[in-house]
mmCIF file of C-alpha atoms in Angstrom:
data_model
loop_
_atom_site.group_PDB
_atom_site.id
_atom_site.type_symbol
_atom_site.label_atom_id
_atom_site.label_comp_id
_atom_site.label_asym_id
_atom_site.label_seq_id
_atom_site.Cartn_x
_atom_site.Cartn_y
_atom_site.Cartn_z
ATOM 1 C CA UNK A 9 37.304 -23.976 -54.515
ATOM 2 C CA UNK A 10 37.838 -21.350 -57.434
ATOM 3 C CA UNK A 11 41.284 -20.040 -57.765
ATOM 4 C CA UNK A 12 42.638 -16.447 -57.549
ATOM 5 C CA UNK A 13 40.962 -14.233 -60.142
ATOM 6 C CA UNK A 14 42.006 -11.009 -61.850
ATOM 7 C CA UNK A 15 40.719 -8.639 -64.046
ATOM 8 C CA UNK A 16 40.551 -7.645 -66.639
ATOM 9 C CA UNK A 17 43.364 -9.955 -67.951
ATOM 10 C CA UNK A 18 45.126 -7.790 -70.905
ATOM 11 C CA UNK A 19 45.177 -3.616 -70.651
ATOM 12 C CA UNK A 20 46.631 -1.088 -72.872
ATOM 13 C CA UNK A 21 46.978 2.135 -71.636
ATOM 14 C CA UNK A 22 48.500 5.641 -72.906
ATOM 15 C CA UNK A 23 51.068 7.343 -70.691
ATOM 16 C CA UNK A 24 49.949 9.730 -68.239
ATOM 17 C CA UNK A 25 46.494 7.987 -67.866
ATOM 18 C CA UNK A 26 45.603 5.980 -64.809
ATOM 19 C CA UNK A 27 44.330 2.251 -64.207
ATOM 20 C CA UNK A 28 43.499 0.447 -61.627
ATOM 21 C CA UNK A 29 43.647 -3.386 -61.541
ATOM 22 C CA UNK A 30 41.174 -6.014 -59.641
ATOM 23 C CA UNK A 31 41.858 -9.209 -57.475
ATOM 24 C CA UNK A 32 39.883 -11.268 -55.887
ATOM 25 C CA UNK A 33 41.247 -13.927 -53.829
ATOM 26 C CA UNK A 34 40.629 -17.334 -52.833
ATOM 27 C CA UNK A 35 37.455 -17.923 -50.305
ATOM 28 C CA UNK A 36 38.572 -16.988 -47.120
ATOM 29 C CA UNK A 37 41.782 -16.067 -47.696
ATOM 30 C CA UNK A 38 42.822 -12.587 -46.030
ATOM 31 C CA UNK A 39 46.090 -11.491 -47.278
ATOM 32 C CA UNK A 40 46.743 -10.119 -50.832
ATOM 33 C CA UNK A 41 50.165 -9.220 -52.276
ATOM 34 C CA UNK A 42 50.901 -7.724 -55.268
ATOM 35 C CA UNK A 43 53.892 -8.038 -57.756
ATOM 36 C CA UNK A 44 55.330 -7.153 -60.741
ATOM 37 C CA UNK A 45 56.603 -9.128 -63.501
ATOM 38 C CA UNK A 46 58.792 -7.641 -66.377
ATOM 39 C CA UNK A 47 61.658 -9.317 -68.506
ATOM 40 C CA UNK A 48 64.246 -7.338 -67.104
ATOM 41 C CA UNK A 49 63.625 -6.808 -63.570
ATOM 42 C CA UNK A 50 61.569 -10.345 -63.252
ATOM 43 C CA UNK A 51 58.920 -10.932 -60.209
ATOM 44 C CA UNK A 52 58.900 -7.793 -57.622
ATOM 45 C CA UNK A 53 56.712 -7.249 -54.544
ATOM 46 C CA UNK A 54 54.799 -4.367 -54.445
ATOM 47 C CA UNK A 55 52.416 -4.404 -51.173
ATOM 48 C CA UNK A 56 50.561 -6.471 -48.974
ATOM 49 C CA UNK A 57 47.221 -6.291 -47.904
ATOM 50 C CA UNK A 58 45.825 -7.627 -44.560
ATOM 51 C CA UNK A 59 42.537 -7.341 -43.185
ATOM 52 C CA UNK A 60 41.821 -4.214 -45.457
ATOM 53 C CA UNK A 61 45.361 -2.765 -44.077
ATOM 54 C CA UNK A 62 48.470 -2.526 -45.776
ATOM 55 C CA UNK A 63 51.318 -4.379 -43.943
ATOM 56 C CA UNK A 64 53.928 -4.266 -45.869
ATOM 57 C CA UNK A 65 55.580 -2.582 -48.769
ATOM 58 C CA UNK A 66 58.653 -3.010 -51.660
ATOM 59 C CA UNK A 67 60.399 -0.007 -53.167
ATOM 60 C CA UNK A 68 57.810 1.111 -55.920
ATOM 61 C CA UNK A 69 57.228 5.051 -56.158
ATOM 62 C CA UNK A 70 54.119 6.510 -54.598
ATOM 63 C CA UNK A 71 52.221 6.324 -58.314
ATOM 64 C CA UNK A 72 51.344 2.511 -57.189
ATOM 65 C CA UNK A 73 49.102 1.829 -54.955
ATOM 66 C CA UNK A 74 46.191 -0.658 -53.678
ATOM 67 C CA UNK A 75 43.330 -0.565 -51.527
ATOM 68 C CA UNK A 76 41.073 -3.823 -49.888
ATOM 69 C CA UNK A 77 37.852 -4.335 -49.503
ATOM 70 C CA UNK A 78 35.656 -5.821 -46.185
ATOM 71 C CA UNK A 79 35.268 -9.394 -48.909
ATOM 72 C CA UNK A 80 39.084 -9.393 -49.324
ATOM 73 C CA UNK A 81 38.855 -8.118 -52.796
ATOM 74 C CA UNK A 82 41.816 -6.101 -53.542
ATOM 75 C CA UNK A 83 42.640 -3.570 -56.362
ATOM 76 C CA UNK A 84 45.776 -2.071 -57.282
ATOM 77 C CA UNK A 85 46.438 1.511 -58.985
ATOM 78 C CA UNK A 86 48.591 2.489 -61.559
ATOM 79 C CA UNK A 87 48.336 6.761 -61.404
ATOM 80 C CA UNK A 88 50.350 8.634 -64.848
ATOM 81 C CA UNK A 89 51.576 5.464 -66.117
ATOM 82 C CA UNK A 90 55.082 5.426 -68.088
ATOM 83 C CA UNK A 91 56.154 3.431 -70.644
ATOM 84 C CA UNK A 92 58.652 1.300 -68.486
ATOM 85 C CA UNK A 93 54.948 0.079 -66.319
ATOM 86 C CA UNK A 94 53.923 -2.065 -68.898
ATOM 87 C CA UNK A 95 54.548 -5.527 -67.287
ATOM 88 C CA UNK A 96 52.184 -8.823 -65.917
ATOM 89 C CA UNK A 97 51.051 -7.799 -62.681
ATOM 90 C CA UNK A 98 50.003 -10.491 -60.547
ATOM 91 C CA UNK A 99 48.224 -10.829 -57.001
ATOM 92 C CA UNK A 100 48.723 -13.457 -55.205
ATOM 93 C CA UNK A 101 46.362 -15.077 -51.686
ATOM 94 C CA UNK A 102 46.944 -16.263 -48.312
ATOM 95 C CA UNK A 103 44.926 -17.276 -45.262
ATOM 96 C CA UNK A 104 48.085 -15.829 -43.238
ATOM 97 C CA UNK A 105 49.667 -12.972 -43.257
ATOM 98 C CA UNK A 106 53.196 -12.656 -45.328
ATOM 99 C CA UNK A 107 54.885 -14.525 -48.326
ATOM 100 C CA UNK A 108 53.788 -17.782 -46.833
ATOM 101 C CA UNK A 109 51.330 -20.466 -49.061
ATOM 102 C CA UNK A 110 50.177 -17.922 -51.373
ATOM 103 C CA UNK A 111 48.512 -19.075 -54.006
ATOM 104 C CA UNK A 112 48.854 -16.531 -57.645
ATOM 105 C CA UNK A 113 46.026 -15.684 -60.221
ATOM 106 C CA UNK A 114 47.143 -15.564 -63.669
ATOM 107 C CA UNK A 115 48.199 -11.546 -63.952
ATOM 108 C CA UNK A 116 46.728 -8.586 -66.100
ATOM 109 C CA UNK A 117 48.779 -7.544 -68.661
ATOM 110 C CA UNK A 118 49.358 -3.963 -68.772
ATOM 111 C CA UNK A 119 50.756 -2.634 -71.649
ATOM 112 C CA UNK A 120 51.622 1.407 -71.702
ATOM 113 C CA UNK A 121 51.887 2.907 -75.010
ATOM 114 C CA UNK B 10 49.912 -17.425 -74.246
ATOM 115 C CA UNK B 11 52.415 -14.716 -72.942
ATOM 116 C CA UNK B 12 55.857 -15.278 -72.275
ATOM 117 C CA UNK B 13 56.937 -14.855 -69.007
ATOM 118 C CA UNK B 14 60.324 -14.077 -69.587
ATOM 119 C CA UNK B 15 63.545 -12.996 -72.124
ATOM 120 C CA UNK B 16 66.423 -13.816 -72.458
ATOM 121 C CA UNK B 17 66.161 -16.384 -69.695
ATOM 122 C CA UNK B 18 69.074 -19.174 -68.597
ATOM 123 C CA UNK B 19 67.701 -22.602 -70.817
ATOM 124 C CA UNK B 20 67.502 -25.871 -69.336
ATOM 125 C CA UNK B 21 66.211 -28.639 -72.481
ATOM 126 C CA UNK B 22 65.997 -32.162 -71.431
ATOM 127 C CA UNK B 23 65.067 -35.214 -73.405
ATOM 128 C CA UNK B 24 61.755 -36.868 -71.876
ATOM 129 C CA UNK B 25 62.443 -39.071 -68.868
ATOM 130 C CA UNK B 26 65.633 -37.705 -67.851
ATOM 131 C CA UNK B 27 66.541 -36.315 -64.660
ATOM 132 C CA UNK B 28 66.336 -31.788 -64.549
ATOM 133 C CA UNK B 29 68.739 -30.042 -62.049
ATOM 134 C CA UNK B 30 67.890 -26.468 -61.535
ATOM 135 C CA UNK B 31 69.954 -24.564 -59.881
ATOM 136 C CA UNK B 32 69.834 -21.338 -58.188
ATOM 137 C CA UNK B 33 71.986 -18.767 -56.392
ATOM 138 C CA UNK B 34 70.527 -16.640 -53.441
ATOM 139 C CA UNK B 35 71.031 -13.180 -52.036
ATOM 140 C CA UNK B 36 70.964 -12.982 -48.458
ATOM 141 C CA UNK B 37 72.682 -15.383 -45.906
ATOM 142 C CA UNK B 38 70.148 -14.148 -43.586
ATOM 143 C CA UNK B 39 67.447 -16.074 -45.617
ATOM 144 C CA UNK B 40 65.175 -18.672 -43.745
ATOM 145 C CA UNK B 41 62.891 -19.752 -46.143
ATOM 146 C CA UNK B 42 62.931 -21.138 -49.715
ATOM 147 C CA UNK B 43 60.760 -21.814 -52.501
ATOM 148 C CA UNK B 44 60.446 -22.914 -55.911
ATOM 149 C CA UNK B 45 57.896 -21.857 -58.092
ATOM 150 C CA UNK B 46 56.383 -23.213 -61.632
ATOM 151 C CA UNK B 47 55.282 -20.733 -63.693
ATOM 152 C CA UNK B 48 53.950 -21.801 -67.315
ATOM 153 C CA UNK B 49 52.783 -19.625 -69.630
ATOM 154 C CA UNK B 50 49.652 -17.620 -69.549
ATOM 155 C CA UNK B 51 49.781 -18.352 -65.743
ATOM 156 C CA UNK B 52 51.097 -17.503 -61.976
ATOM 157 C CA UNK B 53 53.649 -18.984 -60.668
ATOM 158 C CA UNK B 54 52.636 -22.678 -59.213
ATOM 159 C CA UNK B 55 53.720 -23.683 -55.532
ATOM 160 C CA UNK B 56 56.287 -26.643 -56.074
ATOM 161 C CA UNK B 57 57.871 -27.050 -53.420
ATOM 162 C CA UNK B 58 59.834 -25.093 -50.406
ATOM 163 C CA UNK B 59 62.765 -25.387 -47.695
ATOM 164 C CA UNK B 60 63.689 -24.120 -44.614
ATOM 165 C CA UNK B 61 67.334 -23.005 -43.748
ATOM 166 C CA UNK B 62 67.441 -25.599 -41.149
ATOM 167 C CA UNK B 63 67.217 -28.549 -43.925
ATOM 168 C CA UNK B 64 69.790 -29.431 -46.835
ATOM 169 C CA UNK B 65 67.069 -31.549 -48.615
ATOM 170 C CA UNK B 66 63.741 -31.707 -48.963
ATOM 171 C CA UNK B 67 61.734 -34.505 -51.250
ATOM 172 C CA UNK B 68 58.141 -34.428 -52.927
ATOM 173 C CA UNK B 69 56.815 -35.844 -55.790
ATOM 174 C CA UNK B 70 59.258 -36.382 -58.423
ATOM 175 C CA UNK B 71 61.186 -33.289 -56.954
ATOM 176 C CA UNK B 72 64.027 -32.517 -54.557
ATOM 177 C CA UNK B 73 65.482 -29.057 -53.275
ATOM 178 C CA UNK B 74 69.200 -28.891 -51.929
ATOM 179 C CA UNK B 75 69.960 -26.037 -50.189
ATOM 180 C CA UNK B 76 73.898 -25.376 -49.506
ATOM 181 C CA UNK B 77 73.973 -22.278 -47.100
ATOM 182 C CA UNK B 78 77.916 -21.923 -47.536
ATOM 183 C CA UNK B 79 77.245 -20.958 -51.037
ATOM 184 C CA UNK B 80 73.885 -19.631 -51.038
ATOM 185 C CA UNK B 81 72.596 -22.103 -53.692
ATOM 186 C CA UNK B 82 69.382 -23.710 -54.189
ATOM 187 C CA UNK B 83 68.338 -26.608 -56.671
ATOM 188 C CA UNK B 84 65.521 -28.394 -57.625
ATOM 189 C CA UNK B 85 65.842 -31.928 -59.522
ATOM 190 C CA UNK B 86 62.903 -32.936 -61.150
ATOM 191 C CA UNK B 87 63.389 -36.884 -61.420
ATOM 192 C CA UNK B 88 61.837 -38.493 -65.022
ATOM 193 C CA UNK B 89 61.031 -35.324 -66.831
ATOM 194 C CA UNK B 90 57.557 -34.896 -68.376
ATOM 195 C CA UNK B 91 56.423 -32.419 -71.501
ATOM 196 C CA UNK B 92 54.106 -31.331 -68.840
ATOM 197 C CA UNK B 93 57.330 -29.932 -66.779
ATOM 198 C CA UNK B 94 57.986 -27.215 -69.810
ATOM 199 C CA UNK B 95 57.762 -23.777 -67.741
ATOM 200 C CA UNK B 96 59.700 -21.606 -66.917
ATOM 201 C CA UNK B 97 61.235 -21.943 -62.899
ATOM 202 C CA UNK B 98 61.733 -19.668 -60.038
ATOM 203 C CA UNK B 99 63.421 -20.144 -56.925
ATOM 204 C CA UNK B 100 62.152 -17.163 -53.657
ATOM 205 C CA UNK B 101 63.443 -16.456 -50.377
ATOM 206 C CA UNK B 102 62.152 -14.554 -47.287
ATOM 207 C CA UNK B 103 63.960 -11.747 -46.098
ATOM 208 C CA UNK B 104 63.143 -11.239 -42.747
ATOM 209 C CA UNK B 105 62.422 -7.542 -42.191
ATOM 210 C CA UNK B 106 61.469 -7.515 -38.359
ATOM 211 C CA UNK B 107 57.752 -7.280 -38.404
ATOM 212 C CA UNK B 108 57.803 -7.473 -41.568
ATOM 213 C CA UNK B 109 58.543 -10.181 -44.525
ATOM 214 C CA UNK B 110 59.399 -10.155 -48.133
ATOM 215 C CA UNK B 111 59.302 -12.625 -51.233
ATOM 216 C CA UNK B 112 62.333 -12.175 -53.273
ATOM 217 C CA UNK B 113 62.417 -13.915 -56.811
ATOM 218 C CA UNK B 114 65.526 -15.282 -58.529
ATOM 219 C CA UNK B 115 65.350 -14.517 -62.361
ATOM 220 C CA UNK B 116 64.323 -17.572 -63.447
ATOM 221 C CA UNK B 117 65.243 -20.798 -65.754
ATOM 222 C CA UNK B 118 63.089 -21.709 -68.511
ATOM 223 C CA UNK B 119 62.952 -25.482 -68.839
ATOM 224 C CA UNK B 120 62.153 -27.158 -72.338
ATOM 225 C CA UNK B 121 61.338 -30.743 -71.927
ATOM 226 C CA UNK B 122 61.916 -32.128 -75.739
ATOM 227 C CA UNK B 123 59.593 -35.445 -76.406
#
């Protein structure tokens, strides 16, 4: 069974633009999380995706958002991107719902210049 | 590859000895534990998890302790490979009501010398 994917897997972006990131999850696996890596703040959760709903949420501002699809497929949005964005963002799957047997792809790297 | 992290607590072991990683967590309210592998260029890796009603918990070649009087996880990784280099996360749940959260310790990067 193929593993989480993400694209694309490196990004670099000017502040103020937008991007928007893809995942696409395990086969038939319904949940979808996303986090954020950096150095200094290390792995943070950003949302959840269930069954094309968000279900839950960390503290990011409103400039980060995500979206999913009918096929599980989730994508994530950066909007005016700062400098301090630029991280590994990484989505991670699960048949269930919550921070249970999730399974990560290998991140996009956003860097914000 | 990409390096996952800087400036991150060391662990280097000689090949074939025993790893102790150790980790302190947040919230006493905490039910659910996990340790994660992540090596670079990757996600972090499933290795192995605990619930608050266990002290110790065995797989393969690894072992999790979990003292709730101090908060404090640790995995031991028994005969330690090259293959083990990565960098190592511990996670608990915070139970939010209807709601649940995965909250990541900072890390240890663990250098296995050959």
């Amino acid at each position: 069974k193929a593993g989480v994917t993400q694209t694309p897997r490196y990004l670099i972006k000017t502040r103020g633009q937008q991007v928007t990131l893809s995942c696409s999850p395990i086969s038939g696996h319904r949940s979808v999380s996303w986090y954020q890596q950096t150095p200094g703040q290390g792995l943070q959760f950003l949302f959840e995706y269930f069954s094309e709903t968000q279900r839950n949420k960390g503290n990011f501002p409103g400039r980060f958002s995500g979206r999913q699809f009918s096929n599980s497929r989730s994508e994530m949005n950066v909007s005016t991107l700062e400098l301090g964005d630029s991280a590994l963002y990484l989505c991670a799957s699960s048949l269930v719902q919550g921070p249970y047997e999730q399974y990560f792809g290998p991140g996009t790297r956003l860097t914000v210049t | 590859g990409e390096s996952v992290g800087l400036h991150l607590p060391t662990l280097s072991v000689q090949e074939g000895d025993n790893s102790i990683i150790n980790c302190a967590y947040s919230n006493s309210a905490s039910d659910y534990f996990i340790w994660y592998k992540q090596e670079s260029g990757k996600g972090p890796q499933f290795i192995i998890d605990i619930r608050s009603n266990m002290d110790k918990r065995q797989g393969q070649r690894v072992t999790v302790l979990l003292n709730k009087t101090v908060k404090h996880l640790s995995l031991q990784i028994a005969a330690t490979q090259p293959g083990d280099s990565a960098v190592y996360f511990c996670a608990e749940i915070l139970y939010g009501g209807a709601t649940n959260k995965l909250i990541f310790g900072t890390g240890t990067l663990l250098a296995v010398q050959p």
